GROMACS .gro file of C-alpha atoms in nm:
model
  457
    1UNK     CA    1   1.889   1.262   2.966
    2UNK     CA    2   1.682   0.969   3.093
    3UNK     CA    3   1.399   0.769   2.945
    4UNK     CA    4   1.100   0.603   3.113
    5UNK     CA    5   0.956   0.268   3.007
    6UNK     CA    6   0.615   0.187   3.157
    7UNK     CA    7   0.512  -0.178   3.170
    8UNK     CA    8   0.134  -0.195   3.119
    9UNK     CA    9  -0.050  -0.521   3.051
   10UNK     CA   10   0.257  -0.685   2.894
   11UNK     CA   11   0.321  -0.374   2.681
   12UNK     CA   12   0.615  -0.139   2.698
   13UNK     CA   13   0.531   0.228   2.662
   14UNK     CA   14   0.818   0.471   2.610
   15UNK     CA   15   0.820   0.826   2.750
   16UNK     CA   16   1.102   1.071   2.684
   17UNK     CA   17   1.190   1.341   2.938
   18UNK     CA   18   1.270   1.679   2.783
   19UNK     CA   19   1.591   1.870   2.843
   20UNK     CA   20   1.417   2.203   2.902
   21UNK     CA   21   1.359   2.136   3.272
   22UNK     CA   22   0.980   2.155   3.255
   23UNK     CA   23   0.778   1.954   3.506
   24UNK     CA   24   0.650   1.618   3.385
   25UNK     CA   25   0.329   1.502   3.552
   26UNK     CA   26   0.183   1.151   3.549
   27UNK     CA   27  -0.172   1.046   3.633
   28UNK     CA   28  -0.504   0.911   3.512
   29UNK     CA   29  -0.620   1.236   3.349
   30UNK     CA   30  -0.541   1.302   2.979
   31UNK     CA   31  -0.379   1.640   3.048
   32UNK     CA   32  -0.081   1.467   3.213
   33UNK     CA   33   0.230   1.426   2.998
   34UNK     CA   34   0.245   1.063   3.115
   35UNK     CA   35  -0.116   0.952   3.079
   36UNK     CA   36  -0.185   0.634   3.282
   37UNK     CA   37  -0.558   0.555   3.284
   38UNK     CA   38  -0.518   0.244   3.499
   39UNK     CA   39  -0.646   0.107   3.828
   40UNK     CA   40  -0.478   0.256   4.134
   41UNK     CA   41  -0.349   0.568   3.955
   42UNK     CA   42  -0.460   0.905   4.094
   43UNK     CA   43  -0.567   1.193   3.870
   44UNK     CA   44  -0.227   1.359   3.935
   45UNK     CA   45  -0.014   1.082   4.080
   46UNK     CA   46   0.349   1.194   4.059
   47UNK     CA   47   0.577   1.440   3.882
   48UNK     CA   48   0.938   1.446   3.769
   49UNK     CA   49   1.145   1.763   3.760
   50UNK     CA   50   1.500   1.839   3.655
   51UNK     CA   51   1.691   2.009   3.935
   52UNK     CA   52   2.051   2.107   4.003
   53UNK     CA   53   2.163   1.756   4.095
   54UNK     CA   54   1.957   1.568   3.839
   55UNK     CA   55   1.603   1.436   3.803
   56UNK     CA   56   1.372   1.426   4.106
   57UNK     CA   57   1.054   1.221   4.157
   58UNK     CA   58   0.771   1.381   4.361
   59UNK     CA   59   0.452   1.217   4.486
   60UNK     CA   60   0.157   1.455   4.429
   61UNK     CA   61  -0.055   1.340   4.722
   62UNK     CA   62  -0.172   1.027   4.541
   63UNK     CA   63  -0.416   0.794   4.712
   64UNK     CA   64  -0.199   0.482   4.683
   65UNK     CA   65   0.139   0.653   4.702
   66UNK     CA   66   0.447   0.645   4.480
   67UNK     CA   67   0.707   0.373   4.534
   68UNK     CA   68   1.072   0.405   4.432
   69UNK     CA   69   1.284   0.090   4.444
   70UNK     CA   70   1.039  -0.073   4.686
   71UNK     CA   71   1.008   0.225   4.925
   72UNK     CA   72   0.720   0.470   4.958
   73UNK     CA   73   0.852   0.823   4.894
   74UNK     CA   74   0.740   1.185   4.906
   75UNK     CA   75   1.033   1.313   4.703
   76UNK     CA   76   1.360   1.153   4.595
   77UNK     CA   77   1.616   1.167   4.316
   78UNK     CA   78   1.604   0.907   4.040
   79UNK     CA   79   1.874   0.759   3.820
   80UNK     CA   80   1.916   0.499   3.549
   81UNK     CA   81   1.820   0.155   3.680
   82UNK     CA   82   1.558   0.277   3.931
   83UNK     CA   83   1.209   0.129   3.937
   84UNK     CA   84   0.899   0.344   4.002
   85UNK     CA   85   0.570   0.181   4.102
   86UNK     CA   86   0.234   0.359   4.086
   87UNK     CA   87  -0.079   0.152   4.131
   88UNK     CA   88  -0.046  -0.152   3.905
   89UNK     CA   89   0.209   0.017   3.680
   90UNK     CA   90   0.584  -0.042   3.690
   91UNK     CA   91   0.808   0.221   3.529
   92UNK     CA   92   1.178   0.162   3.472
   93UNK     CA   93   1.427   0.445   3.442
   94UNK     CA   94   1.656   0.383   3.147
   95UNK     CA   95   1.931   0.571   2.972
   96UNK     CA   96   1.790   0.783   2.691
   97UNK     CA   97   1.845   0.614   2.357
   98UNK     CA   98   2.128   0.773   2.168
   99UNK     CA   99   2.062   0.909   1.824
  100UNK     CA  100   2.164   0.672   1.548
  101UNK     CA  101   2.360   0.797   1.254
  102UNK     CA  102   2.169   0.978   0.978
  103UNK     CA  103   1.942   0.728   0.805
  104UNK     CA  104   1.982   0.683   0.433
  105UNK     CA  105   1.753   0.471   0.222
  106UNK     CA  106   1.933   0.437  -0.109
  107UNK     CA  107   1.944   0.056  -0.112
  108UNK     CA  108   1.644  -0.026   0.109
  109UNK     CA  109   1.867  -0.234   0.340
  110UNK     CA  110   1.932  -0.013   0.639
  111UNK     CA  111   2.115  -0.206   0.909
  112UNK     CA  112   1.955  -0.107   1.236
  113UNK     CA  113   1.893  -0.401   1.466
  114UNK     CA  114   1.551  -0.369   1.633
  115UNK     CA  115   1.691  -0.537   1.944
  116UNK     CA  116   1.964  -0.279   2.008
  117UNK     CA  117   1.763  -0.055   2.239
  118UNK     CA  118   2.062   0.160   2.319
  119UNK     CA  119   2.054   0.273   1.954
  120UNK     CA  120   1.679   0.325   1.949
  121UNK     CA  121   1.675   0.693   1.859
  122UNK     CA  122   1.355   0.875   1.775
  123UNK     CA  123   1.208   1.123   1.530
  124UNK     CA  124   0.974   1.402   1.640
  125UNK     CA  125   0.621   1.400   1.503
  126UNK     CA  126   0.545   1.710   1.298
  127UNK     CA  127   0.598   1.886   0.967
  128UNK     CA  128   0.954   1.930   0.844
  129UNK     CA  129   1.025   2.255   0.666
  130UNK     CA  130   1.197   2.188   0.334
  131UNK     CA  131   1.343   2.433   0.084
  132UNK     CA  132   1.068   2.509  -0.170
  133UNK     CA  133   1.145   2.762  -0.440
  134UNK     CA  134   0.811   2.762  -0.623
  135UNK     CA  135   0.632   3.071  -0.489
  136UNK     CA  136   0.338   3.049  -0.735
  137UNK     CA  137   0.227   2.709  -0.603
  138UNK     CA  138  -0.040   2.707  -0.333
  139UNK     CA  139  -0.091   2.393  -0.124
  140UNK     CA  140  -0.430   2.236  -0.049
  141UNK     CA  141  -0.516   2.177   0.316
  142UNK     CA  142  -0.336   1.874   0.465
  143UNK     CA  143  -0.109   1.827   0.162
  144UNK     CA  144   0.247   1.738   0.261
  145UNK     CA  145   0.525   1.830   0.019
  146UNK     CA  146   0.775   1.569  -0.091
  147UNK     CA  147   1.146   1.630  -0.130
  148UNK     CA  148   1.242   1.357  -0.376
  149UNK     CA  149   1.390   1.461  -0.712
  150UNK     CA  150   1.085   1.311  -0.888
  151UNK     CA  151   0.840   1.527  -0.691
  152UNK     CA  152   1.057   1.837  -0.725
  153UNK     CA  153   1.044   1.789  -1.101
  154UNK     CA  154   0.664   1.772  -1.086
  155UNK     CA  155   0.647   2.090  -0.876
  156UNK     CA  156   0.873   2.259  -1.128
  157UNK     CA  157   0.638   2.171  -1.415
  158UNK     CA  158   0.328   2.275  -1.223
  159UNK     CA  159   0.493   2.604  -1.128
  160UNK     CA  160   0.522   2.678  -1.499
  161UNK     CA  161   0.180   2.562  -1.620
  162UNK     CA  162  -0.065   2.596  -1.329
  163UNK     CA  163  -0.164   2.950  -1.423
  164UNK     CA  164  -0.189   2.871  -1.795
  165UNK     CA  165  -0.497   2.757  -1.991
  166UNK     CA  166  -0.355   2.409  -2.056
  167UNK     CA  167  -0.561   2.105  -1.963
  168UNK     CA  168  -0.355   1.863  -1.752
  169UNK     CA  169  -0.366   1.484  -1.727
  170UNK     CA  170  -0.206   1.318  -1.424
  171UNK     CA  171  -0.097   0.955  -1.465
  172UNK     CA  172  -0.006   0.724  -1.179
  173UNK     CA  173  -0.109   0.437  -0.956
  174UNK     CA  174  -0.405   0.460  -0.720
  175UNK     CA  175  -0.329   0.655  -0.403
  176UNK     CA  176  -0.025   0.848  -0.528
  177UNK     CA  177  -0.180   1.188  -0.454
  178UNK     CA  178  -0.307   1.289  -0.800
  179UNK     CA  179  -0.612   1.452  -0.641
  180UNK     CA  180  -0.393   1.674  -0.418
  181UNK     CA  181  -0.183   1.779  -0.717
  182UNK     CA  182  -0.500   1.862  -0.910
  183UNK     CA  183  -0.619   2.085  -0.627
  184UNK     CA  184  -0.275   2.245  -0.620
  185UNK     CA  185  -0.313   2.329  -0.989
  186UNK     CA  186  -0.649   2.495  -0.922
  187UNK     CA  187  -0.532   2.691  -0.616
  188UNK     CA  188  -0.222   2.809  -0.803
  189UNK     CA  189  -0.415   2.937  -1.106
  190UNK     CA  190  -0.612   3.254  -1.175
  191UNK     CA  191  -0.922   3.038  -1.127
  192UNK     CA  192  -0.850   2.984  -0.757
  193UNK     CA  193  -1.142   3.204  -0.648
  194UNK     CA  194  -1.392   2.996  -0.847
  195UNK     CA  195  -1.513   2.639  -0.773
  196UNK     CA  196  -1.305   2.322  -0.794
  197UNK     CA  197  -1.553   2.049  -0.890
  198UNK     CA  198  -1.435   1.688  -0.864
  199UNK     CA  199  -1.606   1.406  -1.056
  200UNK     CA  200  -1.516   1.045  -0.980
  201UNK     CA  201  -1.604   0.882  -1.311
  202UNK     CA  202  -1.591   0.533  -1.159
  203UNK     CA  203  -1.843   0.621  -0.886
  204UNK     CA  204  -2.119   0.751  -1.115
  205UNK     CA  205  -2.370   0.499  -1.261
  206UNK     CA  206  -2.355   0.517  -1.642
  207UNK     CA  207  -2.730   0.589  -1.669
  208UNK     CA  208  -2.693   0.897  -1.446
  209UNK     CA  209  -2.362   1.019  -1.584
  210UNK     CA  210  -2.497   1.256  -1.850
  211UNK     CA  211  -2.742   1.424  -1.612
  212UNK     CA  212  -2.477   1.460  -1.340
  213UNK     CA  213  -2.220   1.609  -1.574
  214UNK     CA  214  -2.430   1.821  -1.811
  215UNK     CA  215  -2.741   1.889  -1.600
  216UNK     CA  216  -3.111   1.844  -1.672
  217UNK     CA  217  -3.326   2.085  -1.870
  218UNK     CA  218  -3.658   2.231  -1.757
  219UNK     CA  219  -3.964   2.001  -1.777
  220UNK     CA  220  -3.772   1.711  -1.931
  221UNK     CA  221  -4.009   1.463  -1.768
  222UNK     CA  222  -4.284   1.449  -1.507
  223UNK     CA  223  -4.157   1.503  -1.152
  224UNK     CA  224  -3.807   1.583  -1.285
  225UNK     CA  225  -3.686   1.930  -1.194
  226UNK     CA  226  -3.426   2.137  -1.370
  227UNK     CA  227  -3.079   2.078  -1.228
  228UNK     CA  228  -2.736   2.224  -1.292
  229UNK     CA  229  -2.464   1.973  -1.379
  230UNK     CA  230  -2.103   1.945  -1.261
  231UNK     CA  231  -1.965   2.132  -1.563
  232UNK     CA  232  -2.191   2.432  -1.504
  233UNK     CA  233  -2.103   2.418  -1.133
  234UNK     CA  234  -1.738   2.459  -1.232
  235UNK     CA  235  -1.808   2.791  -1.408
  236UNK     CA  236  -1.494   3.003  -1.398
  237UNK     CA  237  -1.306   2.730  -1.216
  238UNK     CA  238  -1.171   2.379  -1.262
  239UNK     CA  239  -1.341   2.048  -1.345
  240UNK     CA  240  -1.145   1.748  -1.213
  241UNK     CA  241  -1.222   1.419  -1.389
  242UNK     CA  242  -1.083   1.136  -1.175
  243UNK     CA  243  -1.066   0.772  -1.294
  244UNK     CA  244  -1.081   0.887  -1.655
  245UNK     CA  245  -1.082   0.528  -1.785
  246UNK     CA  246  -1.437   0.489  -1.649
  247UNK     CA  247  -1.578   0.783  -1.849
  248UNK     CA  248  -1.864   0.637  -2.063
  249UNK     CA  249  -1.749   0.606  -2.424
  250UNK     CA  250  -2.091   0.720  -2.550
  251UNK     CA  251  -2.055   1.058  -2.378
  252UNK     CA  252  -1.694   1.127  -2.476
  253UNK     CA  253  -1.789   1.309  -2.798
  254UNK     CA  254  -2.020   1.535  -2.597
  255UNK     CA  255  -1.757   1.626  -2.335
  256UNK     CA  256  -1.508   1.683  -2.618
  257UNK     CA  257  -1.742   1.936  -2.778
  258UNK     CA  258  -1.799   2.103  -2.441
  259UNK     CA  259  -1.424   2.142  -2.391
  260UNK     CA  260  -1.362   2.271  -2.743
  261UNK     CA  261  -1.665   2.502  -2.776
  262UNK     CA  262  -1.698   2.597  -2.407
  263UNK     CA  263  -2.070   2.525  -2.428
  264UNK     CA  264  -2.294   2.256  -2.281
  265UNK     CA  265  -2.635   2.116  -2.370
  266UNK     CA  266  -2.825   1.987  -2.065
  267UNK     CA  267  -3.011   1.658  -2.090
  268UNK     CA  268  -3.345   1.711  -2.268
  269UNK     CA  269  -3.252   2.057  -2.400
  270UNK     CA  270  -3.176   2.168  -2.757
  271UNK     CA  271  -3.026   2.497  -2.648
  272UNK     CA  272  -2.654   2.543  -2.580
  273UNK     CA  273  -2.527   2.737  -2.279
  274UNK     CA  274  -2.182   2.897  -2.255
  275UNK     CA  275  -1.955   2.784  -1.973
  276UNK     CA  276  -1.594   2.869  -1.890
  277UNK     CA  277  -1.398   2.587  -1.726
  278UNK     CA  278  -1.060   2.420  -1.727
  279UNK     CA  279  -1.020   2.041  -1.718
  280UNK     CA  280  -0.769   1.856  -1.502
  281UNK     CA  281  -0.800   1.478  -1.519
  282UNK     CA  282  -0.633   1.171  -1.374
  283UNK     CA  283  -0.610   0.800  -1.443
  284UNK     CA  284  -0.425   0.500  -1.303
  285UNK     CA  285  -0.440   0.326  -1.641
  286UNK     CA  286  -0.220   0.359  -1.949
  287UNK     CA  287  -0.396   0.603  -2.187
  288UNK     CA  288  -0.258   0.423  -2.493
  289UNK     CA  289  -0.406   0.096  -2.369
  290UNK     CA  290  -0.740   0.270  -2.305
  291UNK     CA  291  -0.733   0.401  -2.661
  292UNK     CA  292  -0.637   0.059  -2.802
  293UNK     CA  293  -0.922  -0.115  -2.617
  294UNK     CA  294  -1.180   0.145  -2.720
  295UNK     CA  295  -1.233   0.290  -2.372
  296UNK     CA  296  -1.094   0.634  -2.456
  297UNK     CA  297  -1.128   0.841  -2.773
  298UNK     CA  298  -0.790   0.945  -2.905
  299UNK     CA  299  -0.909   1.298  -2.989
  300UNK     CA  300  -1.040   1.341  -2.632
  301UNK     CA  301  -0.710   1.214  -2.493
  302UNK     CA  302  -0.513   1.471  -2.689
  303UNK     CA  303  -0.748   1.747  -2.574
  304UNK     CA  304  -0.719   1.646  -2.207
  305UNK     CA  305  -0.344   1.578  -2.211
  306UNK     CA  306  -0.210   1.910  -2.337
  307UNK     CA  307   0.027   1.860  -2.043
  308UNK     CA  308   0.080   1.504  -1.918
  309UNK     CA  309   0.243   1.444  -1.581
  310UNK     CA  310   0.345   1.106  -1.444
  311UNK     CA  311   0.323   1.075  -1.064
  312UNK     CA  312   0.562   0.803  -0.938
  313UNK     CA  313   0.453   0.543  -0.680
  314UNK     CA  314   0.566   0.582  -0.321
  315UNK     CA  315   0.811   0.292  -0.344
  316UNK     CA  316   1.011   0.489  -0.604
  317UNK     CA  317   1.045   0.800  -0.386
  318UNK     CA  318   1.150   0.675  -0.045
  319UNK     CA  319   1.295   1.014   0.049
  320UNK     CA  320   0.942   1.151   0.067
  321UNK     CA  321   0.853   0.902   0.341
  322UNK     CA  322   1.104   1.069   0.574
  323UNK     CA  323   0.874   1.374   0.561
  324UNK     CA  324   0.534   1.212   0.504
  325UNK     CA  325   0.542   0.977   0.803
  326UNK     CA  326   0.606   1.237   1.081
  327UNK     CA  327   0.379   1.495   0.913
  328UNK     CA  328   0.086   1.257   0.862
  329UNK     CA  329   0.126   1.121   1.216
  330UNK     CA  330   0.094   1.478   1.343
  331UNK     CA  331  -0.223   1.535   1.137
  332UNK     CA  332  -0.376   1.210   1.260
  333UNK     CA  333  -0.285   1.270   1.625
  334UNK     CA  334  -0.443   1.617   1.614
  335UNK     CA  335  -0.765   1.478   1.464
  336UNK     CA  336  -0.775   1.197   1.719
  337UNK     CA  337  -0.680   1.434   2.004
  338UNK     CA  338  -0.401   1.197   2.103
  339UNK     CA  339  -0.059   1.340   2.183
  340UNK     CA  340   0.242   1.145   2.055
  341UNK     CA  341   0.599   1.185   2.179
  342UNK     CA  342   0.761   1.067   1.858
  343UNK     CA  343   0.841   0.763   1.647
  344UNK     CA  344   1.150   0.543   1.685
  345UNK     CA  345   1.399   0.539   1.402
  346UNK     CA  346   1.382   0.161   1.380
  347UNK     CA  347   1.007   0.191   1.314
  348UNK     CA  348   1.079   0.463   1.057
  349UNK     CA  349   1.315   0.220   0.883
  350UNK     CA  350   1.052  -0.052   0.884
  351UNK     CA  351   0.786   0.182   0.743
  352UNK     CA  352   1.019   0.328   0.482
  353UNK     CA  353   1.130  -0.014   0.357
  354UNK     CA  354   0.772  -0.133   0.297
  355UNK     CA  355   0.659  -0.129  -0.069
  356UNK     CA  356   0.313   0.035  -0.025
  357UNK     CA  357   0.114  -0.117  -0.313
  358UNK     CA  358  -0.167   0.121  -0.211
  359UNK     CA  359   0.072   0.420  -0.197
  360UNK     CA  360  -0.012   0.722   0.022
  361UNK     CA  361  -0.366   0.598   0.085
  362UNK     CA  362  -0.228   0.275   0.231
  363UNK     CA  363   0.037   0.462   0.431
  364UNK     CA  364  -0.236   0.682   0.581
  365UNK     CA  365  -0.441   0.378   0.687
  366UNK     CA  366  -0.137   0.210   0.846
  367UNK     CA  367  -0.052   0.524   1.044
  368UNK     CA  368  -0.416   0.569   1.155
  369UNK     CA  369  -0.419   0.213   1.289
  370UNK     CA  370  -0.093   0.267   1.477
  371UNK     CA  371  -0.215   0.589   1.636
  372UNK     CA  372  -0.541   0.422   1.739
  373UNK     CA  373  -0.349   0.139   1.907
  374UNK     CA  374  -0.093   0.366   2.074
  375UNK     CA  375  -0.095   0.500   2.428
  376UNK     CA  376  -0.122   0.882   2.462
  377UNK     CA  377   0.227   1.030   2.502
  378UNK     CA  378   0.391   0.714   2.371
  379UNK     CA  379   0.691   0.695   2.139
  380UNK     CA  380   0.561   0.477   1.854
  381UNK     CA  381   0.765   0.159   1.810
  382UNK     CA  382   0.756  -0.165   1.611
  383UNK     CA  383   0.511  -0.341   1.845
  384UNK     CA  384   0.238  -0.126   1.683
  385UNK     CA  385   0.320  -0.231   1.327
  386UNK     CA  386   0.025  -0.392   1.140
  387UNK     CA  387   0.055  -0.764   1.086
  388UNK     CA  388   0.094  -0.736   0.708
  389UNK     CA  389   0.421  -0.545   0.738
  390UNK     CA  390   0.571  -0.823   0.948
  391UNK     CA  391   0.425  -1.119   0.760
  392UNK     CA  392   0.402  -0.993   0.401
  393UNK     CA  393   0.606  -0.674   0.381
  394UNK     CA  394   0.944  -0.833   0.323
  395UNK     CA  395   1.085  -1.124   0.131
  396UNK     CA  396   1.249  -1.386   0.348
  397UNK     CA  397   1.632  -1.378   0.307
  398UNK     CA  398   1.790  -1.668   0.122
  399UNK     CA  399   1.956  -1.931   0.343
  400UNK     CA  400   2.300  -1.837   0.214
  401UNK     CA  401   2.247  -1.468   0.287
  402UNK     CA  402   2.520  -1.376   0.532
  403UNK     CA  403   2.389  -1.025   0.603
  404UNK     CA  404   2.221  -1.141   0.924
  405UNK     CA  405   2.209  -0.794   1.070
  406UNK     CA  406   1.982  -0.646   0.804
  407UNK     CA  407   1.640  -0.515   0.901
  408UNK     CA  408   1.434  -0.789   0.740
  409UNK     CA  409   1.619  -1.061   0.927
  410UNK     CA  410   1.589  -0.867   1.252
  411UNK     CA  411   1.215  -0.822   1.206
  412UNK     CA  412   1.177  -1.196   1.139
  413UNK     CA  413   1.374  -1.271   1.456
  414UNK     CA  414   1.165  -1.025   1.655
  415UNK     CA  415   0.839  -1.174   1.522
  416UNK     CA  416   0.960  -1.528   1.588
  417UNK     CA  417   1.045  -1.446   1.950
  418UNK     CA  418   0.705  -1.285   2.010
  419UNK     CA  419   0.518  -1.582   1.863
  420UNK     CA  420   0.721  -1.844   2.051
  421UNK     CA  421   0.676  -1.656   2.378
  422UNK     CA  422   0.298  -1.628   2.325
  423UNK     CA  423   0.269  -1.999   2.237
  424UNK     CA  424   0.467  -2.099   2.544
  425UNK     CA  425   0.252  -1.884   2.774
  426UNK     CA  426  -0.063  -2.037   2.627
  427UNK     CA  427   0.055  -2.401   2.621
  428UNK     CA  428   0.060  -2.410   2.241
  429UNK     CA  429  -0.301  -2.286   2.204
  430UNK     CA  430  -0.290  -2.089   1.878
  431UNK     CA  431  -0.624  -1.915   1.937
  432UNK     CA  432  -0.519  -1.781   2.277
  433UNK     CA  433  -0.173  -1.688   2.149
  434UNK     CA  434  -0.328  -1.496   1.857
  435UNK     CA  435  -0.555  -1.306   2.097
  436UNK     CA  436  -0.257  -1.213   2.316
  437UNK     CA  437  -0.063  -1.092   2.010
  438UNK     CA  438  -0.372  -0.902   1.886
  439UNK     CA  439  -0.365  -1.105   1.562
  440UNK     CA  440  -0.625  -1.317   1.387
  441UNK     CA  441  -0.583  -1.694   1.418
  442UNK     CA  442  -0.544  -1.710   1.040
  443UNK     CA  443  -0.277  -1.440   1.047
  444UNK     CA  444  -0.084  -1.616   1.323
  445UNK     CA  445  -0.093  -1.950   1.140
  446UNK     CA  446   0.028  -1.776   0.825
  447UNK     CA  447   0.317  -1.610   1.010
  448UNK     CA  448   0.405  -1.941   1.183
  449UNK     CA  449   0.415  -2.123   0.848
  450UNK     CA  450   0.638  -1.855   0.697
  451UNK     CA  451   0.876  -1.865   0.993
  452UNK     CA  452   0.874  -2.244   1.026
  453UNK     CA  453   0.717  -2.245   1.376
  454UNK     CA  454   0.506  -2.531   1.509
  455UNK     CA  455   0.266  -2.505   1.804
  456UNK     CA  456   0.464  -2.760   2.007
  457UNK     CA  457   0.792  -2.566   1.996
   0.00000   0.00000   0.00000
């Protein structure tokens, strides 16, 4: 199997050729497998097919012609080492990267040198099917299952309690997916046919909180109409209280009574109304600390936390990233209508080794940025990595560290080479070098300081 590397505006774009023998077309229209929207490229410029004696390049009647190893061709076989020219684009035929050994992430120091292109290897973009023996659990749209022991333990608990009457409190850092798990609880319960009403306690102004949650009675004030609150809207279903630590302390006794008595009193009313709802809540703060500091009533905590589930941060469940990254890339590429051919294993290693202080939310933003910067049909590689992963994502190895082949050292070497090359091409001008590297001037100076690079090197 062969591999094509297109050289476009000082970028390398990787295209894999499939083994199934299907025709691969290249041109300036998005429907081509090799999409080249550049000057001098025809709508359907050339194709590559796999025939009895190997791969064959065909010109498709392009305006400017297809050149193979300096000669204009109509049709000719290609092999490793050949150079294809179409318009302003040069494409080199390389040997397909061999698959590296199975990647394991137990110690966060996977030794894959980013410069060993013959060991590049790639992972397909898409959802991996994993064994899941919890038939009662129903997944919300776009939720991706993890496979780590920690997440399997959570699924096991939810499988047992989702269809019960227990109120559930999810604990965990921001962005760990507590909202998805809350929706899973609702969809997996007998309340699934009724509403799931989410309330972000931190997003509601305190002066509007009571009206939003409990509703407003009839003729409370001039020009104020009767309105149903979030609790009433959750009739028969589930009320999700997110950012519980921001729930106003003055209203906690009222929500406690509503939970215990299954009744509510709208703002400005004296009459109670029955309501049937289940509460699932979440917080990224320690409940005991909230109680100690007077931000959470202890009796309300015990009512909300009949079942308490801790959701671990992403950095403590690296196995899940092996599934999350390809699956989320697929979701993003579909939304952006941009086809991706895969992601290199060295980029997977880099992404998996990052600590993700913002958890899944941060991972999603990083992947969105990479997809936006990528070329349609490209195999995503480390040149698309956001600056923070290269400059802040890893601690610099100690001088006496003799493991010079580990990933962090290799990434530093890769970054250093890119910066030095950009500085040389721009005669030491940091502003121009930063623009070429698609970095901010501040970011480049920061990376140069960390790597010990001066502009006159």
